Short mmCIF file of C-alpha atoms and ligand atoms in Angstrom, two decimals:
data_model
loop_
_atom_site.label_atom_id
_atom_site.label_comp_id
_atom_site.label_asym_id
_atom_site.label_seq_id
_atom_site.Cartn_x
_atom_site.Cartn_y
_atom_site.Cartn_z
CA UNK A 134 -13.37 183.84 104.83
CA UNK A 135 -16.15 181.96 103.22
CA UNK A 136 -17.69 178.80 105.63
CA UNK A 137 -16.34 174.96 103.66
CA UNK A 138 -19.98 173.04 103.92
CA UNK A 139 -19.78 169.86 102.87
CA UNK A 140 -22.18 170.67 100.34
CA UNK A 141 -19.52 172.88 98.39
CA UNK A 142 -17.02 169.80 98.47
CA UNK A 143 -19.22 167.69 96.39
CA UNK A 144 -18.07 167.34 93.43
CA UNK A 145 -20.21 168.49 90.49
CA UNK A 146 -22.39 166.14 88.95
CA UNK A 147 -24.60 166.78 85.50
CA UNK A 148 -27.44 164.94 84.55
CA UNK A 149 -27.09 163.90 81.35
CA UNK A 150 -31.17 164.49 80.85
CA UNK A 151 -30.56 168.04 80.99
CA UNK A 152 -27.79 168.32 78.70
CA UNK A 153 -28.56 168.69 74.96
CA UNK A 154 -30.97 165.73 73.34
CA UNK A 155 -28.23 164.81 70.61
CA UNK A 156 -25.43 163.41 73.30
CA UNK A 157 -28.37 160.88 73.73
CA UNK A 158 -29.04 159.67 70.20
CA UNK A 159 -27.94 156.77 69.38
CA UNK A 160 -25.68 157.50 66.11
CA UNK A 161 -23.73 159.73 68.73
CA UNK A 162 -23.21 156.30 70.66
CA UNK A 163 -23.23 153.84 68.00
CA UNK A 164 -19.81 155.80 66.92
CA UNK A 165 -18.79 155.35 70.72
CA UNK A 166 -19.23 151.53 70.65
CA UNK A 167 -17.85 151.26 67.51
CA UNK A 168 -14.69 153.11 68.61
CA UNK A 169 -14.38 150.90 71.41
CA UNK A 170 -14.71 147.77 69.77
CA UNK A 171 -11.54 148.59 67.41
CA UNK A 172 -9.85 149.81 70.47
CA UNK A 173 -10.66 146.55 72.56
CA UNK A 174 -9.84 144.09 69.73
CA UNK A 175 -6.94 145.59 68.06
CA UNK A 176 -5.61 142.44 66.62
CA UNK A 177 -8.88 141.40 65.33
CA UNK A 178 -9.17 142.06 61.27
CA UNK A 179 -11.00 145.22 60.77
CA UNK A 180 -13.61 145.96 57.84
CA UNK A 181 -15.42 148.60 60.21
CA UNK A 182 -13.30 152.08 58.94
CA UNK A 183 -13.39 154.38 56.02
CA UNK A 184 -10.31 155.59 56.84
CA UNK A 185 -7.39 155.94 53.84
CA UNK A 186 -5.24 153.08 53.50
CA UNK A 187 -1.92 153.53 55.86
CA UNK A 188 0.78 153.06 53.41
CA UNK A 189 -0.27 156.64 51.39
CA UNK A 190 0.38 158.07 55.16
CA UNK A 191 3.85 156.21 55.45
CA UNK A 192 4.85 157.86 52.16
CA UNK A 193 3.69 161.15 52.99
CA UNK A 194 6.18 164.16 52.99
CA UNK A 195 4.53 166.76 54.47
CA UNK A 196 7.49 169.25 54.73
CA UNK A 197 8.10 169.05 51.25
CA UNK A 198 4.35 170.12 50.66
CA UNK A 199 4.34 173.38 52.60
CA UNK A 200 8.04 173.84 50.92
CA UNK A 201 6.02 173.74 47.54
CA UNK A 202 3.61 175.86 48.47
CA UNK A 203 5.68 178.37 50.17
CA UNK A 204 7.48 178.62 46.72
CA UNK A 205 4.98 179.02 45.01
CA UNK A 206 3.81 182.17 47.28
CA UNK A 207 6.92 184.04 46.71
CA UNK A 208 7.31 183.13 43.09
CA UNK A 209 4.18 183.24 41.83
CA UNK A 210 2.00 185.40 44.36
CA UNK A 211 5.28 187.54 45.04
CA UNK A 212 5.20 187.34 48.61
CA UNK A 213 8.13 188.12 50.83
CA UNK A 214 9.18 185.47 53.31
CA UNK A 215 8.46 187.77 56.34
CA UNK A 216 4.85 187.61 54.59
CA UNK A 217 4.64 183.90 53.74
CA UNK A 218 5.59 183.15 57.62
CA UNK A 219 2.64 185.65 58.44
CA UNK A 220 0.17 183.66 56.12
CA UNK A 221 1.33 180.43 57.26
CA UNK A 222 1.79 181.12 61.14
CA UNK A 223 -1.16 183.78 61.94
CA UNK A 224 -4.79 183.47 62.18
CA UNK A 225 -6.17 183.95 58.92
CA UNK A 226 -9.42 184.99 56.95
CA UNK A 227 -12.14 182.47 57.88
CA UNK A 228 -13.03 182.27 54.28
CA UNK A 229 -9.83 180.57 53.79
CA UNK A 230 -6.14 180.59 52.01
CA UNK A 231 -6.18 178.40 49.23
CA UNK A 232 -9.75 178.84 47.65
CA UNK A 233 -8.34 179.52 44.59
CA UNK A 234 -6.30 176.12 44.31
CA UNK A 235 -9.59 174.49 45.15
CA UNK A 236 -11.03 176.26 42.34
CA UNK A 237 -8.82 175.38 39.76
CA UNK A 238 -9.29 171.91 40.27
CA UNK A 239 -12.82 171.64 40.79
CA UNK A 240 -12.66 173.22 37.27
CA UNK A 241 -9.68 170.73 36.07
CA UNK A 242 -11.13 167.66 37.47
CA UNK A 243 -15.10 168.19 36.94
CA UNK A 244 -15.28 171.27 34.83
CA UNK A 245 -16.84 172.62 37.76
CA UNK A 246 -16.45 176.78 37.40
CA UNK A 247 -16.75 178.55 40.82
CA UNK A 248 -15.31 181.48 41.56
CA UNK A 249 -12.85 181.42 44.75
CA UNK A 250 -15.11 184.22 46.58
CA UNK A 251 -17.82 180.82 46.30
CA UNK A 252 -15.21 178.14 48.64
CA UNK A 253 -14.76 177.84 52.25
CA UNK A 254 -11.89 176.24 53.56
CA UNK A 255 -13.41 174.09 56.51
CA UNK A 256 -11.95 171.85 59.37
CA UNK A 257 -12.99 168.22 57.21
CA UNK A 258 -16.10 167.97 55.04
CA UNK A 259 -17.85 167.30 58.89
CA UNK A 260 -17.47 171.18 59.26
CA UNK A 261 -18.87 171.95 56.08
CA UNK A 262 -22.07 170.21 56.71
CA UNK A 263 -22.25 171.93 60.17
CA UNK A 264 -22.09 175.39 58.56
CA UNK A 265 -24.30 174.53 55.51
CA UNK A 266 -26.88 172.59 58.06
CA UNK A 267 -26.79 175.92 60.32
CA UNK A 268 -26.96 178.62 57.82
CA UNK A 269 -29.77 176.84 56.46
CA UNK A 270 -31.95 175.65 58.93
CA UNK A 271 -33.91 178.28 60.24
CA UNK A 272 -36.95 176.77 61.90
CA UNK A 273 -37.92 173.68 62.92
CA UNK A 274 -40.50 173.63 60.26
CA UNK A 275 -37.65 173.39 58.04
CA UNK A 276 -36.49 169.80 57.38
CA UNK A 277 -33.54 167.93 55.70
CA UNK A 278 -34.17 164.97 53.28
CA UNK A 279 -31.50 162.28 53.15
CA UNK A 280 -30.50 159.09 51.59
CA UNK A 281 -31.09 155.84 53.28
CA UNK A 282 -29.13 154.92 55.05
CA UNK A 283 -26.96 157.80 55.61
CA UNK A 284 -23.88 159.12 56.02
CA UNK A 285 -23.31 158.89 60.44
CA UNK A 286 -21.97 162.35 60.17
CA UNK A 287 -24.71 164.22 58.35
CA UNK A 288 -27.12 162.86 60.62
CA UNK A 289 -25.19 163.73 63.76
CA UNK A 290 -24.85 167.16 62.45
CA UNK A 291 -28.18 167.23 62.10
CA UNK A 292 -29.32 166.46 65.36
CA UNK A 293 -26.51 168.63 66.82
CA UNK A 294 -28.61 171.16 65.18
CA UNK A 295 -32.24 169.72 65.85
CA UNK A 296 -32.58 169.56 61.94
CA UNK A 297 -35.49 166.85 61.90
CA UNK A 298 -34.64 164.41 58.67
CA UNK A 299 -37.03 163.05 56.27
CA UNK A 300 -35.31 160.04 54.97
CA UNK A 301 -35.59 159.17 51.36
CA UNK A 302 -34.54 155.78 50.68
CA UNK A 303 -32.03 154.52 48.24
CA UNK A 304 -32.68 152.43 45.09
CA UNK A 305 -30.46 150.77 42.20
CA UNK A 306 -30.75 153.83 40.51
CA UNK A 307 -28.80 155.10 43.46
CA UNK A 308 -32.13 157.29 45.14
CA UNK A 309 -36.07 157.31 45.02
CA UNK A 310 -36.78 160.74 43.11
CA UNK A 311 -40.59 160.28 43.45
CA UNK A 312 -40.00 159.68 47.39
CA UNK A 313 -38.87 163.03 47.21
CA UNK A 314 -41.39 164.56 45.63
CA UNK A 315 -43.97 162.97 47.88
CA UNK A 316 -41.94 164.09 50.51
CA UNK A 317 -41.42 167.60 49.47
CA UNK A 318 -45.87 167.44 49.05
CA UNK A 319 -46.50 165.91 52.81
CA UNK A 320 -44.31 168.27 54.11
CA UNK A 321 -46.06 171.36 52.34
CA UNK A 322 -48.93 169.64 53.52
CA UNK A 323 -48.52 170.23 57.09
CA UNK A 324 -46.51 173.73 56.78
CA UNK A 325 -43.22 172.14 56.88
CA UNK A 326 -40.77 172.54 53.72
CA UNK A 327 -37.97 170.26 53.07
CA UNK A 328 -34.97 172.30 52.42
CA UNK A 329 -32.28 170.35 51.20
CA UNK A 330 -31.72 167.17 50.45
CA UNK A 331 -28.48 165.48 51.47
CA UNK A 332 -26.78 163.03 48.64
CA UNK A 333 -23.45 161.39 47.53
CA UNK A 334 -23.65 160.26 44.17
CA UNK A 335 -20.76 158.77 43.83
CA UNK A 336 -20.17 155.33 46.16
CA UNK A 337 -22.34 156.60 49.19
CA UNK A 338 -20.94 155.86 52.54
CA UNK A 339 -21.88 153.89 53.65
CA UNK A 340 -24.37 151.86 51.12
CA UNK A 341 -21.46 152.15 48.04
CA UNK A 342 -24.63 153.07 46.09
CA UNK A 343 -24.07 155.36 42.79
CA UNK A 344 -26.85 157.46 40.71
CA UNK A 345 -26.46 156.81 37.06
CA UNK A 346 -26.72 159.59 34.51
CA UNK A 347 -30.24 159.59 34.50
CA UNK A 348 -31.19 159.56 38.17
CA UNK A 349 -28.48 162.73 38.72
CA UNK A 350 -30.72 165.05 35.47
CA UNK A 351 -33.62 163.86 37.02
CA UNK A 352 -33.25 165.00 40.72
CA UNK A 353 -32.05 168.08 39.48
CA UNK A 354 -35.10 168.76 38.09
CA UNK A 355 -36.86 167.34 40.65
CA UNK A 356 -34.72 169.96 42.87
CA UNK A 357 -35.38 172.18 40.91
CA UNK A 358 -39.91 171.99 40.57
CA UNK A 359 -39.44 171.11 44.30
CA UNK A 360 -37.29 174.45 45.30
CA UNK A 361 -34.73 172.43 47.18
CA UNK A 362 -31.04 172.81 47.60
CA UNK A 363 -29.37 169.71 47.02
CA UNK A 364 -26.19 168.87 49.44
CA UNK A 365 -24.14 167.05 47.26
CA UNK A 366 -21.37 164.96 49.26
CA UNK A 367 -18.07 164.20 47.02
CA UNK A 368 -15.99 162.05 48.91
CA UNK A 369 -15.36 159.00 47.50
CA UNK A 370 -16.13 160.22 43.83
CA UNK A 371 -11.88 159.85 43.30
CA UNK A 372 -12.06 155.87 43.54
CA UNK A 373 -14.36 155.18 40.62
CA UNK A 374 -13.07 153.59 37.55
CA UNK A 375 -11.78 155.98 35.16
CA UNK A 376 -14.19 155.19 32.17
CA UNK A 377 -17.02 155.12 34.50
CA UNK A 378 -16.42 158.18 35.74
CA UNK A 379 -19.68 160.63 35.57
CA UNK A 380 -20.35 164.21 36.18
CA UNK A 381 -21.06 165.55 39.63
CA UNK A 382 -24.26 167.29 40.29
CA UNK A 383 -22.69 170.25 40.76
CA UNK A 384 -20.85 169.77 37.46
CA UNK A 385 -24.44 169.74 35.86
CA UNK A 386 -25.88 172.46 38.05
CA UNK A 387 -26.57 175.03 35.65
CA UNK A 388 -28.68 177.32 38.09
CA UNK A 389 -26.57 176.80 41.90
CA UNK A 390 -29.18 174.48 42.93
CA UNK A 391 -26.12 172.69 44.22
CA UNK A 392 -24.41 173.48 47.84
CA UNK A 393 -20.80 170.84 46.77
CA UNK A 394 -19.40 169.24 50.12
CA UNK A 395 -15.75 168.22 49.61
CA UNK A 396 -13.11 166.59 51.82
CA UNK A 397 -8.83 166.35 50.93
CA UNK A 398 -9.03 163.21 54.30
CA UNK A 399 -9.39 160.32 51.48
CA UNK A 400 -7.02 161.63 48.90
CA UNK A 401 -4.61 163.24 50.59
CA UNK A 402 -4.46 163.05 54.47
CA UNK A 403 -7.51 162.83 57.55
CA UNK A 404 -4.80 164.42 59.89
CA UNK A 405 -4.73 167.45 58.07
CA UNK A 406 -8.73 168.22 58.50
CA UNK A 407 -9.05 170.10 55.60
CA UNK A 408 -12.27 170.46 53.43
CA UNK A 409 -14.43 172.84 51.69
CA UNK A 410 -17.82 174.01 50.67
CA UNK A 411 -19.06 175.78 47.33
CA UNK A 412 -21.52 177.81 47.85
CA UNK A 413 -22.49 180.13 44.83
CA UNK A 414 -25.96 180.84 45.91
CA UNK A 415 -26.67 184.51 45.88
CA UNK A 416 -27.96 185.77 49.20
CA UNK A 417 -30.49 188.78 49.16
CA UNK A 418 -30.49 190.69 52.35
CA UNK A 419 -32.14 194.19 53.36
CA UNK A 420 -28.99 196.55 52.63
CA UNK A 421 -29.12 195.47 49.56
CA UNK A 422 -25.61 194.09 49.39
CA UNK A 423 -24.92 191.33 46.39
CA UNK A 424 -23.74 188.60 49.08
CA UNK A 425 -23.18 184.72 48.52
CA UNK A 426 -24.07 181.79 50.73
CA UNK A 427 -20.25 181.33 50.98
CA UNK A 428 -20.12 184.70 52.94
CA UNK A 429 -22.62 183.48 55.06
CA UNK A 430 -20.79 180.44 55.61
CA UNK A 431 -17.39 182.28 56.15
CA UNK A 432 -19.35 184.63 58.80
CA UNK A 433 -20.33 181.46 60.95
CA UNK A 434 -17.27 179.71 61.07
CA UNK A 435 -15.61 182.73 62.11
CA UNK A 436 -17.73 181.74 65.57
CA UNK A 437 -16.51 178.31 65.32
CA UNK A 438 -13.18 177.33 64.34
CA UNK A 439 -12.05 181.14 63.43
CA UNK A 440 -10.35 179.36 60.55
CA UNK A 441 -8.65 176.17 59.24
CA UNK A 442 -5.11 175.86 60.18
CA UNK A 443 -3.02 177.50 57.62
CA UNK A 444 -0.36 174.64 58.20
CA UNK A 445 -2.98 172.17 57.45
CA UNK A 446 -3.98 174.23 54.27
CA UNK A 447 -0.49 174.80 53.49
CA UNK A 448 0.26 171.00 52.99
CA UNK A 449 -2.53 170.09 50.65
CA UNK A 450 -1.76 173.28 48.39
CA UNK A 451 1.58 171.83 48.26
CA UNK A 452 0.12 168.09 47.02
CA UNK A 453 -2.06 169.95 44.56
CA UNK A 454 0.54 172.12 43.37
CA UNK A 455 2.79 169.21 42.91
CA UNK A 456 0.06 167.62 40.68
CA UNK A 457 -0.93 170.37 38.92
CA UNK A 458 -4.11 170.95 40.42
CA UNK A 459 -5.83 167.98 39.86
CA UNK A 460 -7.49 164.99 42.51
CA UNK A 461 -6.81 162.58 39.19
CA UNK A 462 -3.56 163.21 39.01
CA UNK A 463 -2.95 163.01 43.00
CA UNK A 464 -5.23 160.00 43.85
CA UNK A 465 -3.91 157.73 40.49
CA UNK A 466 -2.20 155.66 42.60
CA UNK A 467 -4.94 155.52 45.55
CA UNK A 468 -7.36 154.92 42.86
CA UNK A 469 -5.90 151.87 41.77
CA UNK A 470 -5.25 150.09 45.61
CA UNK A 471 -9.11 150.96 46.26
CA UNK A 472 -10.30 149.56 43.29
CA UNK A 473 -8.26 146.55 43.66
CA UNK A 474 -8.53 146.11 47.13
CA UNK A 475 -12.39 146.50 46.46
CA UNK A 476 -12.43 143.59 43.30
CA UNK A 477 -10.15 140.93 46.20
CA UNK A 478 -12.85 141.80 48.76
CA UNK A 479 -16.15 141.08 46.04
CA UNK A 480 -13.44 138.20 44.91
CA UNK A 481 -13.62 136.84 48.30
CA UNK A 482 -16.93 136.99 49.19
CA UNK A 483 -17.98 135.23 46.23
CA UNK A 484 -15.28 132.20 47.28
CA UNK A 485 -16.32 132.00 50.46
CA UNK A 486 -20.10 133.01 50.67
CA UNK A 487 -21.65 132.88 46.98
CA UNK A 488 -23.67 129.27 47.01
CA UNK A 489 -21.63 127.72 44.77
CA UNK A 490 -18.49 127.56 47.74
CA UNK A 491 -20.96 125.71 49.62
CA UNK A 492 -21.44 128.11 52.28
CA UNK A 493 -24.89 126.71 53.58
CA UNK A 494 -27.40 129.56 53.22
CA UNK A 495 -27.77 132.79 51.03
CA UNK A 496 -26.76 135.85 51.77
CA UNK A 497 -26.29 138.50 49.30
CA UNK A 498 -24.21 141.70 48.71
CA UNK A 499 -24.46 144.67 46.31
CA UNK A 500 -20.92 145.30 43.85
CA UNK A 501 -20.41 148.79 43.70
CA UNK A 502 -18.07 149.49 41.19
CA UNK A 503 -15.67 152.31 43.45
CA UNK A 504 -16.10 153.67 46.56
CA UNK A 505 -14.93 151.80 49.81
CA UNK A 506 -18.49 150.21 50.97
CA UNK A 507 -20.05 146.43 50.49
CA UNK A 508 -22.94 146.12 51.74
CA UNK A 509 -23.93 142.50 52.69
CA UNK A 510 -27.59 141.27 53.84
CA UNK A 511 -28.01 138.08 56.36
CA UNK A 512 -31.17 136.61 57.56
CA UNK A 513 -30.94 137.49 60.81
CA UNK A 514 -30.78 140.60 62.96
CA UNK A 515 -27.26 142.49 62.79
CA UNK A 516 -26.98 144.55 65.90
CA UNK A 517 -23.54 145.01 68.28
CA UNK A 518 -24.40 141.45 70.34
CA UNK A 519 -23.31 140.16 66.83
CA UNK A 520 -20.58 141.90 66.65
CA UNK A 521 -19.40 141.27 69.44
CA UNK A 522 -19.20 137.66 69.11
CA UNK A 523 -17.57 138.24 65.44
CA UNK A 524 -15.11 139.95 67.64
CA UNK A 525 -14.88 137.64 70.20
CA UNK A 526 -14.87 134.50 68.60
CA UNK A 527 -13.59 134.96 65.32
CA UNK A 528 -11.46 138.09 65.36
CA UNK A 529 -13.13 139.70 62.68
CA UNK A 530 -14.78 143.41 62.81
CA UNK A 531 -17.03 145.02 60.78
CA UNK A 532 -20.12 147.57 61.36
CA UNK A 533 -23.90 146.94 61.77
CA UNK A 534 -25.57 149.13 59.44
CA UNK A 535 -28.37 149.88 61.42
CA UNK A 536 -26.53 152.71 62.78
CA UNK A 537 -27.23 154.31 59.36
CA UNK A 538 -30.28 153.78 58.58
CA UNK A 539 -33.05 156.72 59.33
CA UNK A 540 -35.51 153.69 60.51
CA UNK A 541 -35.59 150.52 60.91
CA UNK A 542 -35.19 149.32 56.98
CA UNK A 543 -31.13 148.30 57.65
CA UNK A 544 -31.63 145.87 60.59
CA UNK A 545 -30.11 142.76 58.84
CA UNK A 546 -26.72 144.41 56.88
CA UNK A 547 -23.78 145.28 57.43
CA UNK A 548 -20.96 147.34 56.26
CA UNK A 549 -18.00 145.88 55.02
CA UNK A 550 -14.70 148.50 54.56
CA UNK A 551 -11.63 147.50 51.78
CA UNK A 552 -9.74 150.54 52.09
CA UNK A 553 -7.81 150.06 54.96
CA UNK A 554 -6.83 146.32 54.84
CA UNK A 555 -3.74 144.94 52.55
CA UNK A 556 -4.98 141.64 49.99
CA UNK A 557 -3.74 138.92 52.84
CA UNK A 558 -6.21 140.71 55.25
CA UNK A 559 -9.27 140.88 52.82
CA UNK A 560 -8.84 137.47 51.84
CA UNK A 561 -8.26 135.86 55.63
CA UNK A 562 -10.95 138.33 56.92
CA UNK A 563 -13.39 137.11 54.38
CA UNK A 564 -12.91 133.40 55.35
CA UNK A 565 -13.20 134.71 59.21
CA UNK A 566 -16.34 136.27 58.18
CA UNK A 567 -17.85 133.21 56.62
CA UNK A 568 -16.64 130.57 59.64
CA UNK A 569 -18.69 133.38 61.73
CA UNK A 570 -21.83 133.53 59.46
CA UNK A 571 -21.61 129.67 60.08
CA UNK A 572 -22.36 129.90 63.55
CA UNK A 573 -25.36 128.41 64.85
CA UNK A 574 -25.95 131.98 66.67
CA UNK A 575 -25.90 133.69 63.49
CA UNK A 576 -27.38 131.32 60.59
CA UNK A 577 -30.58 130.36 60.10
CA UNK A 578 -32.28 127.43 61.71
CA UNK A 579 -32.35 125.02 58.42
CA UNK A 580 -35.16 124.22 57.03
CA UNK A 581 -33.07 122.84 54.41
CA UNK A 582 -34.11 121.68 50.39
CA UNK A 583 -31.33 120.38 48.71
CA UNK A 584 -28.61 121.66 50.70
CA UNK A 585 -29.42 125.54 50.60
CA UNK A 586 -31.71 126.98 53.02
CA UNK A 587 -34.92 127.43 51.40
CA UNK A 588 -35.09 131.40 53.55
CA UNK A 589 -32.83 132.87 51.13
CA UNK A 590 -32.49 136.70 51.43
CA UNK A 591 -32.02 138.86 48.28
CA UNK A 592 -30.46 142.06 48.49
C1 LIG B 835 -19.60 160.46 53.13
C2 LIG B 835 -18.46 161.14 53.79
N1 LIG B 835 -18.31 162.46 53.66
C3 LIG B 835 -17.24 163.08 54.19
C4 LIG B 835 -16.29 162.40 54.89
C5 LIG B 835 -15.02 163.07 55.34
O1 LIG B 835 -15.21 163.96 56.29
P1 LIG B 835 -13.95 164.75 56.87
O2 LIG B 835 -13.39 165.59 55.77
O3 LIG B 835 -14.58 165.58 57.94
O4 LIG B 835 -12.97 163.76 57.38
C6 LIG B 835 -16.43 161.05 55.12
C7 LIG B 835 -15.47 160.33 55.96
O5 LIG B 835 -15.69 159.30 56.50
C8 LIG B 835 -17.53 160.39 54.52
O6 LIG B 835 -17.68 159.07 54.63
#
């Protein structure tokens, strides 16, 4: 019998130095804090999460979904039940079930025309990215180019993966083409090679920034000169006004410059996980083979979540069945709460910020026109000290966007979120907002000309 030393009863103890440099950066924590602020002040009103608004989850009827689909497998894919409860309760192809759903309404939607062999079903957009980021990525010579600020969960991704990130910063027209080139040129420069460059055209998380028609053509052929893939993130693209509505890059992709990122958590349901990734791309290897990135894909999720729950899967091929295969048709009425819950909060920030309420000093905000995200700029440092005493002392939560940003460009705004709050909330969190941007702690020393701080900020 082996000899108990004290020395085996210690209990283990890792040093966190040793584990893997990404549990150290600080978007992995800045999600932590943030986390723990909601869960420490849950009474407090909230603008920090994207998530859907709660009353599309309170109407939800999810058995009635997989019902749909499970009709539609016998009567239209002539399955037997013995083989619909196989498909539904067995491990299935990593590739996914319901690719071809997806594909008919990426083509009904967007005119998008993929063929299902090009989709994989992934656990949320987040594993999408993952797999694209790690099929890609092949040395660290290689680098990603992305928006900024930036989605939290690209760049965590990335550093999971130690993809270094060239940011490229936003602009009105929604991103800095030239920036890229330049940045595609340095990088050549030194034997690097930007890759890919990360982009959601449509209300960016977390900016609420949009490329107009222009911008899109031109980064395509910016891609294009450049050789970069672009990694074009979709998920807010269901909120814009109808009549504003543009084509996707991938919708304008005539060449499969475009890897599409998409996510069902905003129009359907986050608890399902369920997202995808078109990937056309033809992939040349030494056998010879005619393969697609999508293969490629397929082959390394197999090694990471074998493959998206066919429940989950089940239950949004039933809520596109039931609407005909179309995210218009399914999000109409979601469409309509975001976009009015997003004029009441730009309503409210004008009546209780804009310098004609008398609030004392400037402080401006972009007006996307869909999409979740405000973004508002103060004259003063917004970091989680501030937070906390918007928390604290005036029960109101919303997120520094310096956890965004690729540098230090964001250090004065912050994020405001509309989707999850009813009108009453927007309106009294707004007025909570401005009694805390009145605090001495937060507003600018005055230095005052006819009422108005003369250090105005301009977005
Ligand atoms: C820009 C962006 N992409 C994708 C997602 C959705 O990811 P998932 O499908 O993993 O929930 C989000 C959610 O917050 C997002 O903001």
């Amino acid at each position: 019998m082996p000899l108990e030393t004290g020395h085996m009863r210690r209990l283990v103890e890792l040093d966190k130095a040793t584990l893997h440099s990404s549990l150290c950066d600080p978007v992995l924590d800045s999600i932590n804090f943030l986390n723990e602020v909601m869960d420490r002040y849950p009474r407090a009103i909230s603008f920090a999460p994207g998530a859907p608004n709660t009353r599309f989850l309170d109407d939800l009827d999810v058995s009635a979904a997989i019902s749909r689909y499970r009709t539609y497998l016998i009567d239209e894919k002539g399955l037997s039940e013995t083989q619909v409860n196989r498909h539904l309760y067995q491990y299935g192809p990593s590739r996914g079930l319901i690719n071809e759903l997806v594909a008919n309404t990426l083509q009904n939607d967007q005119g998008i025309k993929v063929a299902p062999e090009s989709i994989v079903i992934t656990v949320g957009c987040q594993e999408a990215i993952l797999l694209a980021l790690r099929a890609l990525f092949a040395s660290p010579t290689d680098l990603l180019a992305a928006t900024n600020p930036c989605f939290s969960g690209m760049v965590g991704a990335a550093r999971l993966l130690d993809v270094n990130i060239v940011p490229i910063d936003e602009t009105d027209a929604g991103i800095d083409c030239d920036r890229l080139v330049e940045a595609c040129r340095n990088a050549r420069a030194v034997g690097n090679k930007v890759k890919a460059l990360y982009v959601a055209p449509d209300f960016a998380n977390p900016s609420g920034s949009m490329l107009d028609l222009e911008t899109r053509e031109r980064l395509l052929a910016v891609a294009a000169q450049e050789s970069v893939l672009l990694l074009e993130d979709n998920a807010y693209a269901f909120t814009s006004p109808h009549n504003l509505a543009l084509p996707t890059l991938k919708a304008l992709d005539r060449c499969a410059r475009v890897i599409y990122l998409g996510t069902f958590a905003k129009v359907c349901l986050p608890g399902a996980r369920v997202g995808f990734v078109v990937a056309d791309q033809a992939v040349r290897d030494s056998s010879g083979r005619p393969r697609l990135l999508a293969d490629e894909l397929a082959a390394l999720k197999s090694m990471v979540t074998v493959n998206t729950s066919p429940v989950s899967q089940a239950i949004i091929a039933g809520m596109l069945l039931e609407h005909g295969c179309s995210l218009t048709s399914l999000s109409e009425e979601k469409n309509a709460l975001y976009q009015r819950n997003l004029r009441l909060l730009l309503e409210a920030l004008n009546r209780h910020l804009a310098p004609e309420s008398g609030f004392p000093y400037r402080v401006s905000w972009n007006t996307p026109r869909g999409g979740f995200f405000v973004r508002l700029r103060l004259p003063v440092e917004v970091d989680n000290k501030l937070l906390q005493i918007s928390a604290d002392e005036y029960g109101v939560l919303w997120t520094p966007m310096r956890h965004f940003h690729l540098d230090a460009s964001g250090n004065d705004y912050l994020r405001l979120s509309c989707s999850y709050l009813s009108p009453e909330h927007i309106e009294d969190g707004i007025r909570r907002l401005a009694l805390f941007l009145r605090d001495p702690r937060v507003r600018p020393a005055p230095v005052s000309q006819g009422g108005v701080d003369a250090r105005a900020v301009e977005a």
